[in-house]
Coordinates of C-alpha atoms in Angstrom, one line a residue:
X200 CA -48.7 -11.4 -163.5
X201 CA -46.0 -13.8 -162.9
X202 CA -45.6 -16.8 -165.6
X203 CA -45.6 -20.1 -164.1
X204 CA -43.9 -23.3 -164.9
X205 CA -46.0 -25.1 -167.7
X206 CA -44.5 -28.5 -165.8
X207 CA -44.8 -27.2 -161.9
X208 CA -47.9 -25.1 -160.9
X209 CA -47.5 -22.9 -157.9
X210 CA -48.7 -23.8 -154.4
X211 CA -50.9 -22.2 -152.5
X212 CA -48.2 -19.7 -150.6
X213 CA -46.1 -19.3 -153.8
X214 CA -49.5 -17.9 -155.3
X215 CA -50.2 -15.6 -152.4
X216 CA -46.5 -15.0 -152.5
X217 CA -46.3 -13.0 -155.9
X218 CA -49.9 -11.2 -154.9
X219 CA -48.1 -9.9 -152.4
X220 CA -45.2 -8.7 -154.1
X221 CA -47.0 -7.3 -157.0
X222 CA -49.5 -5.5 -154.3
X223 CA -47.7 -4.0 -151.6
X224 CA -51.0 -3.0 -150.1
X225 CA -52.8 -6.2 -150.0
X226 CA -56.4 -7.3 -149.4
X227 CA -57.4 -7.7 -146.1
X228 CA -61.1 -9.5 -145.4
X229 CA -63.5 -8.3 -142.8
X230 CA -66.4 -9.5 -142.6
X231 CA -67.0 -11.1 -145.8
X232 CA -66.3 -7.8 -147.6
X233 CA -62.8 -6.7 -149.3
X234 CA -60.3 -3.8 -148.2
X235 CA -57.6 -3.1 -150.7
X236 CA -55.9 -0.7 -148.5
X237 CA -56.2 2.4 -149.8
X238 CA -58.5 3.9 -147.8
X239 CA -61.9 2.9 -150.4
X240 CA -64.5 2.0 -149.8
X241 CA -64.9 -1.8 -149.2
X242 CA -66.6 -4.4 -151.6
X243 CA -68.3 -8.1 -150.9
X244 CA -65.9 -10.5 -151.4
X245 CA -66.7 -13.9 -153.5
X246 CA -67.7 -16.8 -151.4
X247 CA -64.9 -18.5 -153.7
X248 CA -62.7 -15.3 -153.0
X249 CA -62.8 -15.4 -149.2
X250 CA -62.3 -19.2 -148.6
X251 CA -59.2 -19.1 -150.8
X252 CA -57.2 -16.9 -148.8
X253 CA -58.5 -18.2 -145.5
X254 CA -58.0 -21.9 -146.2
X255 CA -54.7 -21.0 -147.8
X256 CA -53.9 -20.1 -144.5
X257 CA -54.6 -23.7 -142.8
X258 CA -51.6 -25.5 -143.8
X259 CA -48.1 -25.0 -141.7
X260 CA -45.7 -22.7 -142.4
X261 CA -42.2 -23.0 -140.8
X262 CA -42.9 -20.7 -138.2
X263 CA -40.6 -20.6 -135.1
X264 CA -44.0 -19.6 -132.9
X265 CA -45.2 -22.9 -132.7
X266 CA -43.4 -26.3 -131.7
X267 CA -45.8 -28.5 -133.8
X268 CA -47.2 -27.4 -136.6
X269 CA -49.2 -30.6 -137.2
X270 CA -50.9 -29.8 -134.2
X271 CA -51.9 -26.6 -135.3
X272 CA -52.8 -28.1 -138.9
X273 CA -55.2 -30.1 -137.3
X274 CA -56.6 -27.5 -135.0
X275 CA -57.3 -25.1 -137.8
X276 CA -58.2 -27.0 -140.8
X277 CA -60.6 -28.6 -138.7
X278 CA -62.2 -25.3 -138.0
X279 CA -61.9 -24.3 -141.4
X280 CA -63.7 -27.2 -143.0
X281 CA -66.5 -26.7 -140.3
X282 CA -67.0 -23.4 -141.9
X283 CA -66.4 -24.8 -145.3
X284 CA -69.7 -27.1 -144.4
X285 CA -71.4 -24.7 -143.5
X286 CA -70.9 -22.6 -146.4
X287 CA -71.9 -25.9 -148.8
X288 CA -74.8 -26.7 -146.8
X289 CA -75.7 -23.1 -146.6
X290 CA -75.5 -22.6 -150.9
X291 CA -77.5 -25.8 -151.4
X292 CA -80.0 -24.4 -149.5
X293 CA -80.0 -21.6 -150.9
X294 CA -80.3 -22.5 -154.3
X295 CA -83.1 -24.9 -153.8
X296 CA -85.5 -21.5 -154.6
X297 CA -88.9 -22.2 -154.2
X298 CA -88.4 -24.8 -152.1
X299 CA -89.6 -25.1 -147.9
X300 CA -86.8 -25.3 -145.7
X301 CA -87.5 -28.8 -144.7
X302 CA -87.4 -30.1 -148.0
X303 CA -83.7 -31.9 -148.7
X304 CA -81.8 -31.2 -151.9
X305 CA -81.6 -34.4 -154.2
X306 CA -79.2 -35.9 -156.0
X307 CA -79.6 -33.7 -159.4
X308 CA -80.2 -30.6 -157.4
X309 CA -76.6 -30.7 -155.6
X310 CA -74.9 -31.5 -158.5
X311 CA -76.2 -28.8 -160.3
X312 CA -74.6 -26.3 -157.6
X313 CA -71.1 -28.4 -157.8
X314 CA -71.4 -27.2 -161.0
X315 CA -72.2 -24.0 -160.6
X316 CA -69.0 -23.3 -157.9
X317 CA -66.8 -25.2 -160.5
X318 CA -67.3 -22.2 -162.7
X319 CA -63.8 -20.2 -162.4
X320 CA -64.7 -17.8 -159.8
X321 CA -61.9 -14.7 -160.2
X322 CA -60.1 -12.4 -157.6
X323 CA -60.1 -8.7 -158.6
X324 CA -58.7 -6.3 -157.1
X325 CA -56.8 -2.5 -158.2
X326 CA -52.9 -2.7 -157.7
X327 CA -50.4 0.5 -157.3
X328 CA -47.9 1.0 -159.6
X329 CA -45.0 1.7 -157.8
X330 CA -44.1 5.5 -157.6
X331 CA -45.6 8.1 -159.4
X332 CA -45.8 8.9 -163.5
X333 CA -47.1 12.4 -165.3
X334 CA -49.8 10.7 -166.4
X335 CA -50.9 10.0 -162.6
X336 CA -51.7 6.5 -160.6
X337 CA -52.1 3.6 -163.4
X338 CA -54.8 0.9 -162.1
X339 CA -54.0 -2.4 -162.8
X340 CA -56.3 -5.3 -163.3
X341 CA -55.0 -8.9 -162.1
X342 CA -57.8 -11.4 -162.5
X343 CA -56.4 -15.1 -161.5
X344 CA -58.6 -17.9 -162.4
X345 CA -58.7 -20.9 -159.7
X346 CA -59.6 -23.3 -162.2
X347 CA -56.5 -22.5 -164.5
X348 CA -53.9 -22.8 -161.7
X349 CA -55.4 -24.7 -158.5
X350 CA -53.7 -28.0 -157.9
X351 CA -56.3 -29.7 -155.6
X352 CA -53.7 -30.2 -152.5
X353 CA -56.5 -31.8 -151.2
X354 CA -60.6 -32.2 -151.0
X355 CA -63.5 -32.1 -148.3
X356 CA -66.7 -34.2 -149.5
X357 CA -65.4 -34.6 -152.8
X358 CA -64.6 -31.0 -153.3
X359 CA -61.5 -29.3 -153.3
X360 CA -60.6 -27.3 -150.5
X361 CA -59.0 -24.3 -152.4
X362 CA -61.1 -23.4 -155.4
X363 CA -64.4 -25.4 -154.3
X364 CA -64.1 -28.0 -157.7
X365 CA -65.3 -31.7 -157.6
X366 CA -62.3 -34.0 -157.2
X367 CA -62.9 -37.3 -158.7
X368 CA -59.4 -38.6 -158.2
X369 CA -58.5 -41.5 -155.4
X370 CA -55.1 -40.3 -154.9
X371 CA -53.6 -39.4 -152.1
X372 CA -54.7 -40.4 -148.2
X373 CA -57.7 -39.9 -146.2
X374 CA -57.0 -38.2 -142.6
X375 CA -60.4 -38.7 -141.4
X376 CA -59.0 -38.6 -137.4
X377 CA -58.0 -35.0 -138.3
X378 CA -61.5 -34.2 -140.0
X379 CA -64.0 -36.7 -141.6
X380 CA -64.5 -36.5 -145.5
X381 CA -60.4 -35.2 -145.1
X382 CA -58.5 -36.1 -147.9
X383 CA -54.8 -34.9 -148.8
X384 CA -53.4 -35.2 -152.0
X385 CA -49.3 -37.0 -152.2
X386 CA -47.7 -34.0 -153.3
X387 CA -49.4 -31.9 -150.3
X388 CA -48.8 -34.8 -147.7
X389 CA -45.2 -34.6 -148.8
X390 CA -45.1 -30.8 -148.2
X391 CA -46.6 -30.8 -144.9
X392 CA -44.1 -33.6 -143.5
X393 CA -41.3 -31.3 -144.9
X394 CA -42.9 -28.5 -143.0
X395 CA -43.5 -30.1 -139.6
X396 CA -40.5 -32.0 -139.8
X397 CA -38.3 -29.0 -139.9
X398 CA -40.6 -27.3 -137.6
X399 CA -40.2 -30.5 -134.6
X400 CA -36.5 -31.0 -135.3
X401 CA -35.5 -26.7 -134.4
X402 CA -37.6 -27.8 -131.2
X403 CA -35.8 -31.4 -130.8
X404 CA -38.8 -33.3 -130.9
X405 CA -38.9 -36.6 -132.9
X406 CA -42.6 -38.6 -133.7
X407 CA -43.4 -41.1 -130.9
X408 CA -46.9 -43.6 -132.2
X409 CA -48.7 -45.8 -129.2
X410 CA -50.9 -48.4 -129.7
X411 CA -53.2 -48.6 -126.7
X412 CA -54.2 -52.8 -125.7
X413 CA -51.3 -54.2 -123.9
X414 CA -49.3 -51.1 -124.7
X415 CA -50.5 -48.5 -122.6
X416 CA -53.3 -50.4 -121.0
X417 CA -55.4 -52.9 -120.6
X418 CA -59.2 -53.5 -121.0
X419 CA -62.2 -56.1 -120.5
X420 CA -66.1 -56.4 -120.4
X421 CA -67.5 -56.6 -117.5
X422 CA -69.1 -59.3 -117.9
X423 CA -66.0 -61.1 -118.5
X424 CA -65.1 -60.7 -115.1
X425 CA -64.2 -64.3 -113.1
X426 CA -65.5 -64.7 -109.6
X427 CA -61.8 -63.9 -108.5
X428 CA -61.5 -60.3 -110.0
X429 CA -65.0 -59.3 -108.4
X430 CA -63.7 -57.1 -105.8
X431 CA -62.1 -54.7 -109.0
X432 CA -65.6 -53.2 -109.0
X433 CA -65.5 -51.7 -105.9
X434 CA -61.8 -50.6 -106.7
X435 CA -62.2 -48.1 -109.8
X436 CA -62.8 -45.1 -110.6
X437 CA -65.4 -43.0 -112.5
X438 CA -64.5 -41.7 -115.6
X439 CA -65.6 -37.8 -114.3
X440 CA -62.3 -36.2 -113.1
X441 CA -59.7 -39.4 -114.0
X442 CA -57.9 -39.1 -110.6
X443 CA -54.5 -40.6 -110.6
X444 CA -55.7 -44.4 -110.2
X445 CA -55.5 -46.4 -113.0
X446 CA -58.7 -48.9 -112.6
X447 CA -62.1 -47.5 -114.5
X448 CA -65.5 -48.8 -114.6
X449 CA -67.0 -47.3 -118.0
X450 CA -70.5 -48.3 -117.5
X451 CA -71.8 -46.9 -120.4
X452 CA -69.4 -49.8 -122.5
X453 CA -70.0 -52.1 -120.0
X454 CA -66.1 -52.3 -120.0
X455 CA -63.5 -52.1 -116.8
X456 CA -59.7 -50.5 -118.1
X457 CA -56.7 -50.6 -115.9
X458 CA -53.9 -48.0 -116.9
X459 CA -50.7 -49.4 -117.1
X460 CA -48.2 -48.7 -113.8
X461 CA -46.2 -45.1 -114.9
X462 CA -47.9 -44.2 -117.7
X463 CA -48.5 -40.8 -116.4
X464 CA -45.0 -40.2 -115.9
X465 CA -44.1 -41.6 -119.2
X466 CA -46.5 -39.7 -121.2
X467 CA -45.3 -36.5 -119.7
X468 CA -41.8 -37.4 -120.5
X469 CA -42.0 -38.5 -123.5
X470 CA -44.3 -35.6 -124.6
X471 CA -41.0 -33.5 -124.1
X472 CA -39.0 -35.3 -126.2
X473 CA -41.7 -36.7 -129.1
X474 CA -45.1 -35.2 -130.6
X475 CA -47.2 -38.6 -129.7
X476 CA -50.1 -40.2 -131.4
X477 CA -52.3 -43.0 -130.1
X478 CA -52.6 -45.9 -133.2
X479 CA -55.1 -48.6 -132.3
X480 CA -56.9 -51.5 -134.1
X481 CA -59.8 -51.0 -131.6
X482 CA -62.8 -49.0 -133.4
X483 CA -62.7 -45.0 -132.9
X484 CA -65.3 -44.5 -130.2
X485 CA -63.1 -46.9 -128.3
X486 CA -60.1 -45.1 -129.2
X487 CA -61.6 -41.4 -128.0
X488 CA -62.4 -42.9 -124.9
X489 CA -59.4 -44.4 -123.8
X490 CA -57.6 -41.1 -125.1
X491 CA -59.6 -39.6 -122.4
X492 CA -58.3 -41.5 -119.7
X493 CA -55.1 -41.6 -120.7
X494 CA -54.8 -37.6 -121.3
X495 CA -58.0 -35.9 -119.7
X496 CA -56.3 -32.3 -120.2
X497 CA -55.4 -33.0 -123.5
X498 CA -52.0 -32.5 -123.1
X499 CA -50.4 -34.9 -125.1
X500 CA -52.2 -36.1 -128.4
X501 CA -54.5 -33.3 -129.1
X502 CA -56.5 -34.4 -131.9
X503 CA -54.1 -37.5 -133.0
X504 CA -55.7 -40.3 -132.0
X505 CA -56.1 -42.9 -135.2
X506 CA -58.4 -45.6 -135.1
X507 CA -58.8 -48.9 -137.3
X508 CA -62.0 -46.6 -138.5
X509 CA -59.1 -44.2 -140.0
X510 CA -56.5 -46.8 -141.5
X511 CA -55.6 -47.4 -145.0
X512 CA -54.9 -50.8 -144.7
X513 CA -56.8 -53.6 -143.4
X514 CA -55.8 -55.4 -140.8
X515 CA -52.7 -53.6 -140.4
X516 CA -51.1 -50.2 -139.6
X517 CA -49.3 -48.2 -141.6
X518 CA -47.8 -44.6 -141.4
X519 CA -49.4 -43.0 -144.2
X520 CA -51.6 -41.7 -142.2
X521 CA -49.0 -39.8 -139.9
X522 CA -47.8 -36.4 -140.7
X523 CA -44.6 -37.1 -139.8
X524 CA -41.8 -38.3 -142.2
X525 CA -40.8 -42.1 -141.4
X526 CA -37.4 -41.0 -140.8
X527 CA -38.2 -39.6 -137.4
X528 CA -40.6 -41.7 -136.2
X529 CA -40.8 -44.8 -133.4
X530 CA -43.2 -47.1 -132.9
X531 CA -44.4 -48.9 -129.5
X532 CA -46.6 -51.7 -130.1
X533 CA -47.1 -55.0 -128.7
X534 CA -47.8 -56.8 -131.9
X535 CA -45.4 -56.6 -134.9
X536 CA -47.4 -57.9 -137.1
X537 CA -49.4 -55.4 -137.6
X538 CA -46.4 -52.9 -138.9
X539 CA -45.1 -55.0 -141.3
X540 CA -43.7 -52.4 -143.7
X541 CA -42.4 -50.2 -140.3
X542 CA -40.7 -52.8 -138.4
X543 CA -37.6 -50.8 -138.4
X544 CA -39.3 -47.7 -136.5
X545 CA -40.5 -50.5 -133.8
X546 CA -39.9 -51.1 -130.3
X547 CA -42.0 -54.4 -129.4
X548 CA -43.7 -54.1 -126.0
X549 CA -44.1 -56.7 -123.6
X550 CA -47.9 -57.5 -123.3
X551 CA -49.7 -56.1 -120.0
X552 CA -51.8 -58.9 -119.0
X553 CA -53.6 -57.2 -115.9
X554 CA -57.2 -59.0 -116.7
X555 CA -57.6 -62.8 -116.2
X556 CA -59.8 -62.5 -120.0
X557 CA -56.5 -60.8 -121.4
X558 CA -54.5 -64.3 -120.3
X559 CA -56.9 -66.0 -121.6
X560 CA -57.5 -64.6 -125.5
X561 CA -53.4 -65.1 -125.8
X562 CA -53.8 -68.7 -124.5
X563 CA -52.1 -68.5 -121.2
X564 CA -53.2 -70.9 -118.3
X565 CA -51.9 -69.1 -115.4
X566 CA -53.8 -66.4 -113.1
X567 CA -53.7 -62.9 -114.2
X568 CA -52.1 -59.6 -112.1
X569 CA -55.8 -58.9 -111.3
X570 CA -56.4 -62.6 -109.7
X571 CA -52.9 -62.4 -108.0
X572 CA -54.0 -59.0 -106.8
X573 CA -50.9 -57.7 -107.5
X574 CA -49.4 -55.0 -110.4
X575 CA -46.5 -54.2 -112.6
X576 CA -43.5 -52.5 -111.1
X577 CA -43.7 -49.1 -111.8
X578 CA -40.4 -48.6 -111.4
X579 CA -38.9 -51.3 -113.2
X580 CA -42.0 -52.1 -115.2
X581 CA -42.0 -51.9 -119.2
X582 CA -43.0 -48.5 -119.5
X583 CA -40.2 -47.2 -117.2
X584 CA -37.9 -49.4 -119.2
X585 CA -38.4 -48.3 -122.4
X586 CA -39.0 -44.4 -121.2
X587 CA -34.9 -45.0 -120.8
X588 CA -34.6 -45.9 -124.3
X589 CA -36.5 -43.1 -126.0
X590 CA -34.1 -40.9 -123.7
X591 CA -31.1 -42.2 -124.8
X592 CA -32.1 -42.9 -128.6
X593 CA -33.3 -39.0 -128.0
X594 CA -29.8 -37.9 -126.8
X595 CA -27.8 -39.9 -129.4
X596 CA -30.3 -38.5 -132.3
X597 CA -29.7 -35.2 -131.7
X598 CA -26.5 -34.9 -130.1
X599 CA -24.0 -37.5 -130.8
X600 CA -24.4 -37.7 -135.0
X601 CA -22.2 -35.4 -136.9
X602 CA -24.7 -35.5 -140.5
X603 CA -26.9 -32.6 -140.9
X604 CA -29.9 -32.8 -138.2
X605 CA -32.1 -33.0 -141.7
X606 CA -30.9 -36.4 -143.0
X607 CA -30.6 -38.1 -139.7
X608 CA -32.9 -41.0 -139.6
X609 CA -33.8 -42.7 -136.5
X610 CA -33.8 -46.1 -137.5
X611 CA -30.3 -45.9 -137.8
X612 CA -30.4 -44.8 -134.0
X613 CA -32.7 -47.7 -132.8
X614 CA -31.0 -50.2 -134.7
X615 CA -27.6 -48.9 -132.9
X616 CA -29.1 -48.8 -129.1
X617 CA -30.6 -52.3 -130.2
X618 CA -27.0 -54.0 -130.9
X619 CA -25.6 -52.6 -127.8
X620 CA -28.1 -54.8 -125.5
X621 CA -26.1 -57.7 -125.9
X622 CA -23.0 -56.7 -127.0
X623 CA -20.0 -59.3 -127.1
X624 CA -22.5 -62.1 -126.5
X625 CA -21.5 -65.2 -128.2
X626 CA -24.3 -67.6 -128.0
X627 CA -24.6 -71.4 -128.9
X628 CA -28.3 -73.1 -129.2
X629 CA -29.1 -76.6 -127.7
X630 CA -32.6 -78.5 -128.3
X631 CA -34.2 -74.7 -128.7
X632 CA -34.8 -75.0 -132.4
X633 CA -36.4 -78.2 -134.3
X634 CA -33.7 -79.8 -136.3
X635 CA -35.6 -80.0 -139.2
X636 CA -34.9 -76.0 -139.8
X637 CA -32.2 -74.2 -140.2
X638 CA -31.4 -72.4 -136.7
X639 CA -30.3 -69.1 -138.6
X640 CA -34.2 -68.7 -140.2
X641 CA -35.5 -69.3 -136.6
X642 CA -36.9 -65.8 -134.9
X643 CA -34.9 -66.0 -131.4
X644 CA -31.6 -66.4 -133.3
X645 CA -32.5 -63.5 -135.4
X646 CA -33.3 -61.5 -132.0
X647 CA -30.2 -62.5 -130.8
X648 CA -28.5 -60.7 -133.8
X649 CA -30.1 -57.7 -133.5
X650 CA -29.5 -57.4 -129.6
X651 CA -25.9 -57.5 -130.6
X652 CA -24.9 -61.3 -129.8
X653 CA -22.7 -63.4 -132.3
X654 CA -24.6 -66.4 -132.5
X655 CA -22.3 -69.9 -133.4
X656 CA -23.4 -73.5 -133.8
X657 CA -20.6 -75.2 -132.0
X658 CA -19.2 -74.8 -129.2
X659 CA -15.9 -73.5 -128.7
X660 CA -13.8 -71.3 -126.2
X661 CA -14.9 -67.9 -127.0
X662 CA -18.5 -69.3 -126.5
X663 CA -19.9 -67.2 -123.4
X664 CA -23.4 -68.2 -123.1
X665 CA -25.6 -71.9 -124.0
X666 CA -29.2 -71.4 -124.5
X667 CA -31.2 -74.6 -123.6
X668 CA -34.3 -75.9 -122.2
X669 CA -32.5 -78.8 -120.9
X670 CA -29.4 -79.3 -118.6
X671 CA -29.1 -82.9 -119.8
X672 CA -27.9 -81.7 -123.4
X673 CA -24.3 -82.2 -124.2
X674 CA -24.0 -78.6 -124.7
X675 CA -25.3 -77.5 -121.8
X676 CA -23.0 -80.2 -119.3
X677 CA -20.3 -78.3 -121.6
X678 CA -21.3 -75.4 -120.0
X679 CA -22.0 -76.2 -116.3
X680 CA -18.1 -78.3 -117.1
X681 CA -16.1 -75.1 -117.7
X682 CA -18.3 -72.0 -115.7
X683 CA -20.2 -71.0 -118.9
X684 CA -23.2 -69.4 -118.8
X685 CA -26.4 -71.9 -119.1
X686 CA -30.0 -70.0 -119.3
X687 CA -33.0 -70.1 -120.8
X688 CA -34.2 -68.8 -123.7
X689 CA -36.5 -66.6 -121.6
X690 CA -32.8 -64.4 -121.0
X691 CA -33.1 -63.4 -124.6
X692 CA -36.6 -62.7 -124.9
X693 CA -36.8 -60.7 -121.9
X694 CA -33.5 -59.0 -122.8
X695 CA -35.3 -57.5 -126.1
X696 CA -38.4 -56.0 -124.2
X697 CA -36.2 -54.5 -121.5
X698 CA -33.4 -53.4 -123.9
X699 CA -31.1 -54.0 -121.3
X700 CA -28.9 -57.6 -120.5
X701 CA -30.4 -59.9 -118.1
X702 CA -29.1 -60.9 -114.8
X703 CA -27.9 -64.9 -115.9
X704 CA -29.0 -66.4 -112.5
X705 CA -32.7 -65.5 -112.7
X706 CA -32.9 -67.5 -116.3
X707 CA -31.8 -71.1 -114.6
X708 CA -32.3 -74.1 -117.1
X709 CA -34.4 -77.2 -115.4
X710 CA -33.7 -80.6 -116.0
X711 CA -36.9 -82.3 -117.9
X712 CA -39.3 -85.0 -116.1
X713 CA -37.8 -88.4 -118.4
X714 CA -34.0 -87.4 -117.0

């Protein structure tokens, strides 16, 4: 048997690597029993035996079959760990002799079969020397013990999912969205982004994560309803069949969701370009229903919708819970609060207010799209807008870069697309900030940076734009003096949702009441 590392243990392909060298006819399992390929007759397998090399088998192997081989993970280790269940559930039972079938195993009794399966459980099996000696065909005997070599690369129900120990050990993260009671350790996390990420990249696909309120939709009670938005009820849809409208009545949550103008088109092109998940702070059963609205042939997201149920973080989202390296990764979320270790892989959304409750929990006293009965563009609306810069952050990503496809990271992308937005901008401030701070630390200047723009705190001739709230600032008659441009501070903001410079003339400065 091959010697390994004292330092690096072998993973769980390495491992079934040298088998197969060392065995060039190799064991093949059907039906719980064990075939060695030479034509004998066949032997029961160990339950510890057959669930090695099938869950072996789970994890992703840079195969150019498949264009997502997180998908598949999820698909078949989910399957697997269902049978895994049902093998645990199945030896409790049975060793609970003496016992009716309705009785339930306590505390002592399952411990007592932990212990049992962490006994090292070995793999037998004849191997062929190669070609032929005068003493005949020499049988060799290679017993591997699980306990001696098995890493734990991760653990269902406290129990590892290669050679069935009890894991103690907090390491690593949960990915209970993929299969509850999931957990991965760092090491195998690391390996499976390495995995998928080569896997995504030979199909040009990069990671795309949606948060769903104000994002991709917008929701309410129904009982939250004003007077005004009444006639919505006769107006959706039932959940059964999702047709193409976007307003649903979900009685059974006692909650009305309107799906944001050109989401179907931007799911379907963005699913050519990305491998999407849906990220929400909303509570998982929430979260599953939405995703069924939003993708009714599960098309898109497959199993990767992550809840606040699912989160490592409180309060927060982080991308730990991806399987998907950070460097390939965007974000598009409303709130950036909530990302505060990702900001870099963000895109911040403009908030779709369609509900007059929506308006109201963000403190806006103005009617809602619902009570104007009227509706984003879906043409020039914020989805459409930022479809056009995931296709060109896409194109530049994978086209445009001379470094290896490998070390490419997309930040570096969105921060360049970003700085192009307002390009040879060179902006001075008046009566925007308070003077007691420092204009520099304030958050439009810094969004002004990042869009590109030079921002100065005099005027001078190379100024080309004056952001004020007032036309009676001494700045700002500086401007109107010499045909400079004199908007509002609204050009900016609305500039860094769109991604794109804003016509000057529809961000007019008034002049305030006292002037």
């Amino acid at each position: 048997m091959a010697e390994w590392p004292a330092c690096k243990l072998p993973t769980t392909e390495a491992l079934l690597s040298t088998f197969t060298r060392r065995n060039p006819c190799p064991i093949f399992q059907i039906d719980g029993c064990v075939d060695t390929g030479h034509g004998q007759a066949r032997r029961p397998a160990s339950r510890a035996a057959r669930f090695h090399l099938s869950s072996s088998m789970c994890f992703p192997t840079d195969s150019p079959v498949h264009s997502s081989s997180s998908e598949d993970f999820t698909a078949l280790i989910d399957a697997e760990l269902d049978d895994f269940a049902a093998l645990i559930d199945a030896e409790l039972e049975a060793g609970s002799s003496g016992s009716s079938s309705d009785e339930r195993c306590n505390e002592e009794e399952v411990d007592d079969h932990r212990n049992k399966r962490r006994k090292t459980e070995k793999l037998e099996y004849q191997v062929e020397p190669q070609g032929s000696t005068s003493q005949g065909l020499i049988a060799e005997k290679l017993e591997v013990s699980l306990k001696d070599i098995c890493t734990h690369p991760g653990s269902f129900r406290q129990m590892c999912i290669i050679c069935g120990q009890r894991v103690d050990e907090e390491s690593g993260v949960t990915f209970g969205y993929i299969h509850k009671g999931l957990r991965l350790g760092n090491d195998e996390i690391v390996r499976l982004r390495s995995t998928d990420m080569k896997n995504l990249l030979r199909h040009k696909k990069l990671y795309l994560v949606l948060d769903l309120d104000h994002t991709l939709l917008n929701s309410t009670q129904l009982n939250h309803l004003t007077s005004e938005e009444e006639y919505l009820k006769a107006q959706s849809d039932s959940l059964q069949g999702v047709p193409e409208g976007g307003l649903f009545t979900l009685e059974f949550m006692h909650m009305m969701t309107k799906l944001r103008p050109f989401i179907r088109t931007f799911l379907k092109e963005a699913s050519k370009m990305f491998e999407m998940y849906i990220y929400t702070m909303g509570d998982r059963s929430y979260a599953l229903e939405m995703a069924k609205l939003l993708d009714p042939k599960k098309e898109y997201f497959s199993g990767r919708v992550i809840s606040r149920d699912d989160g490592t973080h409180r309060n927060q989202k982080a991308l730990d819970v991806i399987l998907g390296q950070e460097s390939a990764v965007l974000i598009l979320d409303d709130t950036e609060m909530v990302w505060t270790k990702h900001k870099d892989n963000m895109i911040l959304m403009e908030r779709y207010h369609f509900f007059a409750s929506s308006c109201r929990q963000f403190g806006f006293n103005c009617k809602s799209l619902s009570q104007l009965k009227t509706d984003e563009s879906a043409s020039y609306g914020a989805l459409a807008s930022v479809l056009k810069v995931l296709q060109q952050i896409h194109h530049i990503f994978f086209n445009e870069l001379d470094s290896d496809l490998a070390s490419r990271d997309v930040r570096q992308v969105l921060k360049r697309v970003r700085k192009e937005v307002l390009k040879d901008c060179k902006l001075v401030f008046s009566r925007v900030f308070p003077k007691k701070f420092q204009a520099e630390n304030n958050l439009l200047w810094k969004i002004a940076e990042q869009l590109g723009a030079t921002c100065l705190t005099g005027i001078s001739s190379s100024v080309t734009h004056v952001v004020s709230l007032d036309v009676g600032t001494e700045k700002s008659r500086w401007a109107m003096k010499i045909y400079k441009y004199l908007v509002h501070p609204r050009w900016i903001e609305t500039a860094n949702f769109f991604w794109q410079k804003q016509p000057e003339e529809n961000f007019p400065v008034s002049q305030t009441k006292n002037q």
